[in-house]
Short mmCIF file of C-alpha atoms and ligand atoms in Angstrom, two decimals:
data_model
loop_
_atom_site.label_atom_id
_atom_site.label_comp_id
_atom_site.label_asym_id
_atom_site.label_seq_id
_atom_site.Cartn_x
_atom_site.Cartn_y
_atom_site.Cartn_z
CA MET M 1 -27.61 65.22 113.01
CA GLU M 2 -30.78 67.29 113.34
CA ALA M 3 -33.34 67.13 110.58
CA ILE M 4 -33.55 70.00 108.08
CA VAL M 5 -36.72 71.22 106.40
CA LEU M 6 -36.64 73.40 103.32
CA VAL M 7 -39.95 75.29 103.09
CA ASN M 8 -41.62 77.73 100.67
CA GLY M 9 -39.68 76.36 97.75
CA ASN M 10 -40.25 75.78 94.07
CA ILE M 11 -38.93 72.25 93.98
CA ILE M 12 -38.27 70.53 90.67
CA THR M 13 -37.86 66.90 91.65
CA LEU M 14 -37.28 65.07 88.33
CA ASP M 15 -39.44 62.36 89.89
CA PRO M 16 -42.21 61.77 87.32
CA SER M 17 -44.62 60.60 90.02
CA LYS M 18 -44.34 63.92 91.87
CA PRO M 19 -42.66 66.48 89.60
CA ARG M 20 -43.19 69.54 91.83
CA ALA M 21 -43.29 70.20 95.54
CA GLY M 22 -43.03 73.06 98.01
CA ALA M 23 -40.94 71.53 100.77
CA ILE M 24 -38.32 68.85 101.44
CA ALA M 25 -37.41 67.14 104.70
CA ILE M 26 -33.87 65.84 105.22
CA GLY M 27 -32.78 63.42 107.95
CA ASP M 28 -29.07 62.62 108.19
CA ASP M 29 -27.80 62.04 104.67
CA ARG M 30 -31.18 61.21 103.10
CA ILE M 31 -34.32 62.88 101.80
CA ILE M 32 -37.06 61.75 104.19
CA GLY M 33 -39.97 63.64 102.71
CA VAL M 34 -41.10 65.65 99.67
CA GLY M 35 -44.42 67.53 99.83
CA THR M 36 -46.12 70.60 101.26
CA ASN M 37 -44.78 72.83 104.05
CA GLU M 38 -47.21 71.37 106.61
CA GLU M 39 -46.48 67.77 105.66
CA MET M 40 -42.71 68.24 105.80
CA LEU M 41 -42.75 70.13 109.10
CA SER M 42 -44.58 67.21 110.64
CA VAL M 43 -42.30 64.61 109.00
CA ALA M 44 -39.17 66.33 110.33
CA GLY M 45 -40.46 66.87 113.84
CA LYS M 46 -40.33 69.77 116.26
CA ASN M 47 -36.58 70.12 116.57
CA ALA M 48 -35.88 70.37 112.86
CA ARG M 49 -33.95 73.30 111.50
CA ILE M 50 -36.20 75.24 109.14
CA ILE M 51 -34.80 76.98 106.07
CA ASP M 52 -37.16 79.41 104.37
CA LEU M 53 -36.44 79.32 100.65
CA GLU M 54 -38.65 82.39 100.01
CA GLY M 55 -39.78 80.97 96.69
CA ARG M 56 -36.35 79.92 95.44
CA THR M 57 -36.00 76.97 93.08
CA VAL M 58 -34.48 73.67 94.15
CA LEU M 59 -33.01 71.08 91.79
CA PRO M 60 -31.30 67.78 92.50
CA GLY M 61 -27.60 68.52 93.06
CA LEU M 62 -25.80 69.11 89.77
CA SER M 63 -23.26 66.62 88.53
CA ASP M 64 -20.31 67.18 86.21
CA SER M 65 -19.70 63.98 84.26
CA HIS M 66 -16.28 64.91 82.90
CA VAL M 67 -13.89 67.23 84.69
CA HIS M 68 -10.17 67.51 85.42
CA LEU M 69 -10.24 68.97 88.91
CA ILE M 70 -6.54 68.57 89.66
CA GLU M 71 -5.37 70.35 86.51
CA TYR M 72 -7.96 73.07 87.07
CA GLY M 73 -7.01 73.38 90.73
CA LEU M 74 -3.34 73.86 89.79
CA MET M 75 -4.43 76.92 87.84
CA LEU M 76 -6.68 78.22 90.60
CA SER M 77 -3.92 77.82 93.17
CA SER M 78 -1.50 79.58 90.77
CA ALA M 79 0.86 76.60 90.77
CA SER M 80 0.21 76.67 87.03
CA LEU M 81 -0.35 79.83 84.94
CA ASP M 82 -3.85 80.47 83.66
CA VAL M 83 -3.45 81.91 80.15
CA ARG M 84 -7.03 81.32 79.01
CA GLU M 85 -7.75 85.04 78.89
CA ALA M 86 -4.63 85.88 76.85
CA ARG M 87 -5.45 87.45 73.47
CA SER M 88 -1.92 87.57 72.04
CA ILE M 89 1.34 85.67 72.29
CA ASP M 90 2.89 88.84 73.72
CA GLU M 91 0.48 88.64 76.64
CA ILE M 92 1.48 85.03 77.25
CA LYS M 93 5.14 86.00 77.08
CA THR M 94 4.60 88.72 79.66
CA MET M 95 2.91 86.26 82.03
CA VAL M 96 5.64 83.65 81.58
CA GLY M 97 8.35 86.31 81.96
CA ARG M 98 6.84 87.55 85.21
CA ARG M 99 6.62 84.00 86.56
CA ALA M 100 10.25 83.36 85.52
CA LYS M 101 11.40 86.26 87.71
CA GLU M 102 9.96 84.61 90.80
CA THR M 103 10.92 81.02 89.93
CA PRO M 104 14.33 79.52 90.71
CA GLN M 105 16.33 78.47 87.65
CA GLU M 106 15.65 74.96 86.40
CA VAL M 107 12.26 74.79 88.09
CA TRP M 108 9.44 74.14 85.63
CA ILE M 109 7.05 76.91 84.67
CA THR M 110 3.73 75.43 83.58
CA GLY M 111 0.54 76.94 82.31
CA HIS M 112 -2.67 76.11 80.54
CA GLY M 113 -5.17 77.54 78.16
CA TRP M 114 -3.81 79.13 74.96
CA ASP M 115 -6.37 79.15 72.18
CA THR M 116 -5.28 80.05 68.62
CA THR M 117 -8.82 81.05 67.68
CA VAL M 118 -8.57 84.04 70.05
CA LEU M 119 -4.84 84.86 69.84
CA ALA M 120 -4.10 87.87 67.61
CA GLU M 121 -1.32 85.93 65.88
CA ARG M 122 -3.65 82.96 65.15
CA ARG M 123 -0.82 80.53 65.91
CA PRO M 124 0.43 78.73 69.01
CA PRO M 125 3.29 80.19 71.02
CA ASN M 126 6.51 78.39 69.98
CA ARG M 127 9.86 77.59 71.63
CA TRP M 128 11.42 80.88 70.52
CA ASP M 129 8.58 82.93 72.04
CA LEU M 130 8.94 81.05 75.31
CA ASP M 131 12.76 81.23 75.23
CA GLU M 132 12.52 85.02 75.11
CA ALA M 133 10.20 85.05 78.09
CA ALA M 134 12.01 82.47 80.21
CA PRO M 135 15.48 81.55 79.00
CA ASP M 136 16.57 79.78 82.21
CA ASN M 137 13.58 77.63 83.16
CA PRO M 138 11.90 74.74 81.37
CA VAL M 139 8.47 75.96 80.24
CA MET M 140 5.37 74.01 79.20
CA ILE M 141 2.05 75.69 78.39
CA THR M 142 -0.83 73.45 77.26
CA ASP M 143 -3.59 74.57 74.93
CA MET M 144 -7.21 75.04 75.96
CA GLY M 145 -8.14 71.47 75.04
CA GLY M 146 -5.11 70.02 76.81
CA HIS M 147 -3.98 67.99 73.80
CA LEU M 148 -1.14 70.19 72.60
CA CYS M 149 1.60 71.96 74.42
CA SER M 150 4.15 74.64 73.71
CA VAL M 151 7.54 74.14 75.29
CA ASN M 152 10.79 76.12 75.23
CA SER M 153 14.27 74.99 74.26
CA ILE M 154 15.30 73.88 77.76
CA ALA M 155 12.19 71.68 78.00
CA LEU M 156 12.90 70.16 74.59
CA LYS M 157 16.44 69.39 75.70
CA LEU M 158 15.28 67.80 78.96
CA ALA M 159 12.83 65.66 76.98
CA ASN M 160 15.56 64.72 74.51
CA ILE M 161 13.63 66.09 71.58
CA GLY M 162 16.06 67.27 68.92
CA LYS M 163 16.26 67.80 65.20
CA GLY M 164 16.49 64.10 64.35
CA GLY M 165 13.81 62.97 66.80
CA GLU M 166 10.83 61.10 65.36
CA SER M 167 7.27 61.65 66.47
CA PRO M 168 6.13 58.98 68.96
CA PRO M 169 3.18 56.68 68.15
CA GLY M 170 -0.05 58.60 68.75
CA GLY M 171 1.71 61.94 68.76
CA LYS M 172 3.48 64.55 66.70
CA ILE M 173 6.55 66.75 67.15
CA ASP M 174 6.02 69.80 64.95
CA LYS M 175 9.12 70.78 62.96
CA ASP M 176 10.11 73.89 61.06
CA PRO M 177 9.65 72.95 57.38
CA ASP M 178 12.88 74.69 56.32
CA THR M 179 15.33 73.79 59.07
CA GLY M 180 13.80 70.61 60.50
CA GLU M 181 14.16 72.07 64.01
CA PRO M 182 11.36 71.19 66.46
CA THR M 183 9.20 74.29 66.88
CA GLY M 184 8.27 73.50 70.48
CA ILE M 185 4.70 72.50 69.57
CA LEU M 186 3.99 68.95 70.71
CA ARG M 187 0.77 67.09 70.02
CA GLU M 188 -1.00 64.28 71.88
CA THR M 189 1.40 61.56 73.18
CA ALA M 190 4.37 63.81 72.34
CA ALA M 191 2.85 66.37 74.72
CA SER M 192 2.19 63.75 77.39
CA THR M 193 5.85 62.71 77.56
CA VAL M 194 6.76 66.26 78.61
CA GLU M 195 3.74 66.59 80.92
CA GLU M 196 4.89 63.50 82.78
CA MET M 197 8.22 65.17 83.53
CA VAL M 198 6.54 67.86 85.60
CA THR M 199 5.93 66.81 89.19
CA TYR M 200 4.16 68.37 92.15
CA SER M 201 4.21 67.54 95.84
CA ASP M 202 1.18 65.90 97.48
CA GLU M 203 0.68 69.13 99.38
CA ASP M 204 0.60 71.21 96.18
CA LEU M 205 -1.96 68.85 94.70
CA THR M 206 -4.21 68.74 97.78
CA THR M 207 -4.18 72.53 97.92
CA ALA M 208 -4.97 72.70 94.20
CA LEU M 209 -7.74 70.17 94.51
CA SER M 210 -9.31 72.03 97.43
CA PHE M 211 -9.49 75.19 95.32
CA ALA M 212 -11.29 73.34 92.54
CA LEU M 213 -13.66 71.54 94.92
CA HIS M 214 -14.65 74.82 96.52
CA GLU M 215 -15.38 76.40 93.21
CA ALA M 216 -17.46 73.37 92.24
CA ILE M 217 -19.78 73.54 95.26
CA GLY M 218 -20.29 77.24 94.53
CA TYR M 219 -21.74 76.16 91.18
CA GLY M 220 -24.14 73.76 92.86
CA ILE M 221 -22.08 70.74 91.86
CA THR M 222 -22.62 67.87 94.29
CA SER M 223 -20.92 65.14 92.30
CA VAL M 224 -18.11 64.91 89.77
CA HIS M 225 -16.75 62.26 87.47
CA CYS M 226 -13.12 63.32 87.69
CA ILE M 227 -10.27 62.18 85.46
CA VAL M 228 -7.11 61.07 87.28
CA HIS M 229 -3.82 59.96 85.82
CA SER M 230 -1.57 58.68 88.59
CA PRO M 231 -1.42 56.93 91.94
CA GLN M 232 -0.58 60.35 93.39
CA ASP M 233 -3.83 61.82 92.04
CA ILE M 234 -5.82 59.03 93.69
CA ARG M 235 -3.86 59.43 96.92
CA VAL M 236 -4.65 63.14 97.25
CA PHE M 237 -8.37 62.44 96.87
CA GLN M 238 -8.07 59.89 99.66
CA LYS M 239 -6.19 62.35 101.85
CA LEU M 240 -9.02 64.86 101.50
CA LEU M 241 -11.60 62.15 102.20
CA ILE M 242 -9.81 61.11 105.40
CA ARG M 243 -9.53 64.72 106.54
CA ASP M 244 -13.27 65.08 105.87
CA GLU M 245 -12.46 67.82 103.36
CA LEU M 246 -14.17 66.29 100.36
CA PRO M 247 -17.30 68.44 100.06
CA LEU M 248 -18.85 66.51 97.17
CA ARG M 249 -19.00 63.04 95.65
CA VAL M 250 -16.17 61.91 93.41
CA TYR M 251 -16.35 59.13 90.85
CA LEU M 252 -12.81 58.57 89.61
CA MET M 253 -12.20 58.03 85.92
CA ILE M 254 -8.83 56.38 86.01
CA SER M 255 -6.29 56.46 83.21
CA ALA M 256 -6.03 53.12 81.39
CA SER M 257 -2.30 53.02 82.16
CA LEU M 258 -3.29 52.07 85.74
CA LEU M 259 -5.64 49.25 84.68
CA PRO M 260 -3.13 46.45 85.43
CA HIS M 261 -2.74 47.72 89.01
CA LEU M 262 -6.49 47.86 89.54
CA THR M 263 -7.17 44.41 88.10
CA GLY M 264 -4.17 43.11 90.01
CA LEU M 265 -5.96 44.03 93.22
CA GLY M 266 -9.27 42.65 92.02
CA LEU M 267 -10.89 46.07 92.09
CA ARG M 268 -13.70 47.01 89.75
CA THR M 269 -16.03 49.88 88.98
CA GLY M 270 -18.00 50.89 92.07
CA PHE M 271 -15.39 50.07 94.72
CA GLY M 272 -15.26 52.71 97.44
CA ASN M 273 -17.92 54.55 99.37
CA PRO M 274 -20.69 56.98 98.42
CA LYS M 275 -18.23 59.89 98.65
CA LEU M 276 -15.25 58.48 96.72
CA LYS M 277 -15.42 55.63 94.25
CA ILE M 278 -13.37 53.89 91.63
CA GLY M 279 -15.34 54.60 88.49
CA ALA M 280 -14.49 54.09 84.86
CA ILE M 281 -11.31 53.28 83.00
CA LYS M 282 -10.50 56.33 80.89
CA VAL M 283 -9.01 55.53 77.49
CA MET M 284 -7.54 58.20 75.23
CA LEU M 285 -8.28 57.39 71.62
CA ASP M 286 -7.82 60.61 69.68
CA GLY M 287 -7.11 64.29 70.09
CA SER M 288 -9.13 67.44 69.65
CA ILE M 289 -10.70 69.15 66.65
CA GLU M 290 -9.02 72.50 67.35
CA GLY M 291 -5.66 70.73 67.58
CA TYR M 292 -6.28 69.00 64.22
CA THR M 293 -5.74 65.68 66.01
CA ALA M 294 -9.29 64.29 66.36
CA TYR M 295 -9.35 61.15 64.19
CA LEU M 296 -11.57 61.71 61.14
CA THR M 297 -13.04 59.72 58.26
CA GLN M 298 -12.26 62.56 55.83
CA PRO M 299 -9.19 64.82 56.13
CA TYR M 300 -9.09 68.27 57.71
CA GLU M 301 -10.17 71.14 55.44
CA GLU M 302 -6.81 72.76 54.78
CA GLU M 303 -4.70 69.66 55.41
CA PRO M 304 -5.63 67.02 52.81
CA ASP M 305 -3.10 64.54 54.23
CA ASN M 306 -4.22 64.86 57.83
CA LEU M 307 -6.87 62.54 59.27
CA GLY M 308 -5.86 63.30 62.85
CA ILE M 309 -3.93 61.18 65.31
CA PRO M 310 -5.28 57.99 66.89
CA TRP M 311 -3.42 57.30 70.14
CA LEU M 312 -3.88 53.54 69.76
CA SER M 313 -4.10 50.93 67.02
CA ASN M 314 -7.25 48.81 66.76
CA GLU M 315 -5.42 45.93 68.44
CA GLU M 316 -4.08 48.04 71.30
CA LEU M 317 -7.52 49.51 71.89
CA LEU M 318 -9.19 46.11 71.84
CA ASP M 319 -6.67 44.76 74.37
CA ILE M 320 -7.50 47.50 76.86
CA VAL M 321 -11.24 47.41 76.22
CA SER M 322 -11.42 43.61 76.54
CA GLU M 323 -9.42 43.54 79.75
CA ALA M 324 -11.49 46.30 81.35
CA HIS M 325 -14.76 44.87 80.10
CA GLU M 326 -13.99 41.36 81.33
CA THR M 327 -12.78 42.48 84.76
CA GLY M 328 -15.91 44.46 85.54
CA PHE M 329 -14.86 47.96 84.64
CA GLN M 330 -16.93 50.58 82.92
CA LEU M 331 -15.09 52.12 79.99
CA ALA M 332 -14.97 55.83 79.26
CA ILE M 333 -13.34 56.20 75.87
CA HIS M 334 -12.31 59.66 74.74
CA ALA M 335 -13.40 59.74 71.08
CA ILE M 336 -14.08 63.03 69.31
CA GLY M 337 -13.61 62.41 65.58
CA ASP M 338 -16.20 60.36 63.64
CA ARG M 339 -13.57 57.74 62.85
CA ALA M 340 -12.40 57.45 66.45
CA ILE M 341 -16.00 56.99 67.56
CA HIS M 342 -16.47 54.06 65.17
CA MET M 343 -13.17 52.60 66.36
CA ALA M 344 -14.36 52.83 69.97
CA LEU M 345 -17.70 51.22 69.07
CA ASP M 346 -15.94 48.45 67.13
CA SER M 347 -13.89 47.56 70.20
CA ILE M 348 -16.91 47.61 72.52
CA GLU M 349 -18.89 45.50 70.06
CA THR M 350 -16.10 42.92 69.84
CA ALA M 351 -15.70 42.80 73.63
CA LEU M 352 -19.45 42.30 74.03
CA GLU M 353 -19.55 39.54 71.42
CA LYS M 354 -16.88 37.70 73.35
CA THR M 355 -18.24 38.35 76.82
CA GLN M 356 -21.87 39.37 77.25
CA ARG M 357 -22.27 41.81 80.11
CA MET M 358 -25.62 43.25 81.05
CA ASP M 359 -25.68 46.87 82.07
CA HIS M 360 -22.06 47.63 81.21
CA ARG M 361 -22.79 51.35 80.75
CA HIS M 362 -19.65 51.93 78.69
CA ARG M 363 -19.35 55.53 77.64
CA ILE M 364 -17.89 57.60 74.88
CA GLU M 365 -16.46 60.85 76.18
CA HIS M 366 -17.19 63.88 73.96
CA ALA M 367 -18.71 62.01 70.97
CA SER M 368 -18.39 65.30 69.10
CA LEU M 369 -18.70 64.23 65.44
CA LEU M 370 -21.43 61.67 64.92
CA ASP M 371 -22.67 60.21 61.66
CA GLU M 372 -26.04 58.43 61.46
CA LYS M 373 -24.49 55.01 61.75
CA SER M 374 -22.59 55.78 64.93
CA VAL M 375 -25.77 57.08 66.59
CA ARG M 376 -27.54 53.82 65.72
CA ARG M 377 -24.62 51.77 66.92
CA MET M 378 -24.49 53.65 70.23
CA ARG M 379 -28.14 52.91 70.80
CA ASN M 380 -27.82 49.23 69.87
CA LEU M 381 -24.73 48.71 71.99
CA GLU M 382 -26.26 50.77 74.85
CA VAL M 383 -23.28 53.08 74.98
CA ILE M 384 -23.65 56.36 76.88
CA ALA M 385 -22.72 59.68 75.23
CA SER M 386 -20.86 61.97 77.66
CA VAL M 387 -21.00 65.41 76.03
CA GLN M 388 -19.85 68.97 76.84
CA PRO M 389 -22.55 71.49 75.95
CA ASN M 390 -20.45 74.41 77.22
CA PHE M 391 -18.20 73.86 74.17
CA ILE M 392 -20.98 75.51 72.17
CA SER M 393 -21.46 78.39 74.60
CA HIS M 394 -19.07 80.58 72.62
CA ASN M 395 -18.02 81.01 69.00
CA MET M 396 -17.60 77.76 67.06
CA ASP M 397 -14.39 78.64 65.17
CA TRP M 398 -12.62 75.81 67.01
CA MET M 399 -14.76 73.36 65.01
CA LEU M 400 -15.69 75.36 61.88
CA GLU M 401 -12.13 76.21 60.83
CA PRO M 402 -10.55 72.75 61.07
CA ILE M 403 -13.35 70.68 59.50
CA GLY M 404 -15.40 73.25 57.58
CA SER M 405 -18.94 74.37 58.13
CA ALA M 406 -20.69 71.68 56.06
CA ARG M 407 -19.25 68.84 58.10
CA ALA M 408 -19.47 70.70 61.41
CA THR M 409 -23.17 71.41 61.00
CA LYS M 410 -23.91 67.88 59.81
CA LEU M 411 -21.99 65.97 62.48
CA GLY M 412 -21.28 68.33 65.36
CA GLU M 413 -22.61 68.04 68.93
CA ARG M 414 -25.87 66.25 68.11
CA TYR M 415 -27.75 66.13 71.40
CA ARG M 416 -31.29 66.14 69.93
CA THR M 417 -30.42 63.32 67.55
CA LEU M 418 -28.85 61.25 70.32
CA ILE M 419 -31.79 61.65 72.69
CA ASP M 420 -34.37 60.98 69.95
CA ALA M 421 -32.47 57.85 68.96
CA GLY M 422 -32.73 56.57 72.53
CA VAL M 423 -29.08 57.00 73.47
CA LYS M 424 -28.50 57.90 77.11
CA VAL M 425 -26.74 61.27 77.24
CA THR M 426 -24.89 62.82 80.16
CA ALA M 427 -22.96 66.08 80.36
CA GLY M 428 -19.84 67.57 81.86
CA SER M 429 -17.63 70.62 81.54
CA ASP M 430 -14.22 69.10 80.67
CA CYS M 431 -12.89 72.05 82.68
CA PRO M 432 -10.18 73.37 82.30
CA ALA M 433 -10.41 72.30 78.65
CA ASP M 434 -13.23 74.80 78.55
CA SER M 435 -13.55 78.13 80.24
CA THR M 436 -16.05 77.27 82.95
CA MET M 437 -17.18 74.45 85.18
CA ASN M 438 -20.59 76.11 85.68
CA PRO M 439 -23.25 73.52 84.74
CA LEU M 440 -25.88 76.22 84.32
CA VAL M 441 -23.83 77.59 81.41
CA GLY M 442 -23.85 74.08 79.95
CA ILE M 443 -27.61 73.80 80.42
CA GLN M 444 -28.11 77.16 78.72
CA SER M 445 -26.00 76.25 75.72
CA ALA M 446 -27.62 72.81 75.29
CA VAL M 447 -30.94 74.66 75.16
CA THR M 448 -29.99 77.68 73.01
CA ARG M 449 -26.90 76.42 71.11
CA GLN M 450 -26.12 80.08 70.33
CA GLY M 451 -27.40 79.49 66.83
CA PHE M 452 -25.16 76.50 66.05
CA VAL M 453 -27.43 73.92 64.33
CA PRO M 454 -30.58 74.99 66.19
CA GLU M 455 -32.36 71.73 65.18
CA GLU M 456 -30.15 69.97 67.74
CA ARG M 457 -31.49 72.04 70.65
CA ILE M 458 -32.88 70.11 73.59
CA THR M 459 -35.48 71.16 76.15
CA ILE M 460 -34.60 72.71 79.49
CA GLU M 461 -35.90 69.64 81.35
CA GLU M 462 -33.75 67.38 79.17
CA ALA M 463 -30.71 69.57 79.73
CA ILE M 464 -31.23 69.47 83.50
CA SER M 465 -31.48 65.66 83.32
CA LEU M 466 -28.10 65.49 81.58
CA TYR M 467 -26.51 67.11 84.64
CA THR M 468 -28.52 65.21 87.27
CA ILE M 469 -30.28 61.88 86.86
CA ASN M 470 -28.43 60.90 83.67
CA SER M 471 -25.09 61.68 85.24
CA ALA M 472 -26.11 59.50 88.20
CA TYR M 473 -26.97 56.75 85.70
CA ALA M 474 -23.56 57.15 84.06
CA SER M 475 -21.96 56.31 87.41
CA PHE M 476 -24.44 53.51 88.34
CA GLU M 477 -25.99 55.71 91.03
CA GLU M 478 -29.44 56.56 89.70
CA ARG M 479 -31.10 54.58 92.48
CA SER M 480 -29.37 56.62 95.18
CA ARG M 481 -29.17 60.13 93.70
CA GLY M 482 -29.99 62.32 90.70
CA SER M 483 -33.58 63.22 91.61
CA ILE M 484 -35.45 64.47 94.66
CA GLU M 485 -37.22 61.42 96.06
CA VAL M 486 -37.73 59.94 99.48
CA GLY M 487 -34.86 57.59 100.33
CA LYS M 488 -32.35 59.19 97.99
CA LEU M 489 -29.20 60.92 99.20
CA ALA M 490 -29.86 64.55 100.08
CA ASP M 491 -27.85 66.29 97.35
CA LEU M 492 -29.60 69.53 96.42
CA VAL M 493 -28.99 72.92 94.90
CA VAL M 494 -30.98 76.07 95.69
CA LEU M 495 -31.13 78.54 92.80
CA SER M 496 -32.01 82.25 92.73
CA ASN M 497 -34.28 81.74 89.70
CA ASP M 498 -36.27 79.02 88.00
CA PRO M 499 -34.43 77.89 84.84
CA LEU M 500 -37.74 76.75 83.37
CA VAL M 501 -39.22 80.24 83.67
CA ILE M 502 -36.55 82.87 83.01
CA PRO M 503 -35.42 83.65 79.42
CA THR M 504 -33.24 80.80 78.17
CA ASP M 505 -30.28 83.08 77.45
CA GLU M 506 -30.16 84.00 81.15
CA ILE M 507 -29.99 80.47 82.58
CA GLY M 508 -26.20 80.63 82.81
CA ASP M 509 -26.46 83.74 85.00
CA ILE M 510 -28.69 82.13 87.63
CA LYS M 511 -27.05 82.34 91.04
CA VAL M 512 -26.53 79.35 93.27
CA ASP M 513 -27.72 80.25 96.77
CA MET M 514 -27.10 76.99 98.58
CA THR M 515 -25.55 73.59 97.94
CA ILE M 516 -26.37 70.56 100.07
CA VAL M 517 -24.39 67.33 99.84
CA ASN M 518 -25.22 64.25 101.89
CA GLY M 519 -27.66 66.31 103.97
CA GLU M 520 -24.98 68.85 104.86
CA ILE M 521 -25.01 72.48 103.79
CA VAL M 522 -21.63 72.85 102.09
CA TYR M 523 -22.15 76.23 100.44
CA THR M 524 -24.32 79.29 101.08
CA SER M 525 -24.19 82.49 99.02
CA LYS M 526 -23.70 85.84 100.71
CA GLY M 527 -27.18 86.92 99.69
CA PHE M 528 -28.84 83.93 101.33
CA GLN M 529 -27.66 83.88 104.91
CA GLN M 530 -30.16 82.05 107.08
CA PRO M 531 -30.48 82.40 110.81
CA GLY M 532 -28.55 79.64 112.56
CA ILE M 533 -26.44 78.59 109.55
ZN1 ZN Q 601 -11.25 65.77 79.28
#
């Protein structure tokens, strides 16, 4: 491959020994030089391809530390309905009704993204709403956070959920208080049992995944930590890798249900190649705040008997954590409520007491509600916080209503506190559990917080680190990527504006002009066509 030189740039390297530069030289998959135009032209040699950045800003490629690309891709490819923009249950019914007309009877209709905080009715769609829209197909529509779903009567019947049915451990079947009939709202593990009934072909999933991957590179994303649930999910990633259609790096966060298979083969975190790796074991420990299922120390505001729903008992959690810890896996434990976070830390602490392991880099995904003690414990146990700043890019009703403003402002999304305490923090979108995968929107909201507890704001440089070098650290890759340094993999993003210079409330609108992964240009915007590209 010919060398590439990027010249006339405003290059933010995140390398403390050389924070700024004007040019970068790339040879094959690596950065071979960082410096001035003249220096880099001579490093790359006469035959190098020269790209004139015309003053544009370059950052290390952006990394999304928590994303569900397959689920998002199913929406982008229209295999699954995208109801995130719906503002009433009627709108959702219209969309489902339209889909029912073009779907053979008995074939599942799925969708994602209802959000009671924006629906006019301020309640989830129930079985009777969905029955009206699609009487002859099973229907399942998940909420924005992906922890709850609404299903119709046919789906309930297929799942054997009737009047007498009890809620499964770690889940809840909502029932009408007068009649005892299931309402069609299923929470946590009750929702997963229905989700598991819906199947797609490999071809549907590869198509879906391609849609999501293409959107990602358009946002300057060069690496993702992607959650996968099944052997099929892993297989479709491999298919794309073999076809050379994986435009970015993928670090798989694999559902704990597959842990026995992985340990059975002797695999551990890091197996794979620089493009596709087995990453962490993903453990679900609680739900979401907006679904009233995050596991709390004190009950929800309007529901004095509800502390949320832990998916696992202490013993079950410790079994998984110990096995993963002892077999060389990184753990990524989904814990949102303050109580779930302590439970996760208890299990990690116990596993570490039994088996010391240097540099385990276990992570807590979301870590949304943190008391002082949990912050201290995270630092002492060297646990990474994997947060989602784009959750605070819009109104905060999803947190304020369920737990009240006093608790939300005391415990919620504490990035400043975490960083000051010395906890390593990385960031991701959790897309499609949030509206966008765009990391620049995440950077903007970590910096501005839209007024939500402004004391927890972080600096622009810190926010960029969360999506670059810290994300690389969270996947054990900080020596090979995450900053612009000689010898590192050439993963870069070219931006239309400098996030450090433009007004902070415009960072999310910055355009990505070019994305480079592994020394290859994988995306170029229409406005930045270069001769010879
Ligand atoms: Zn998630």
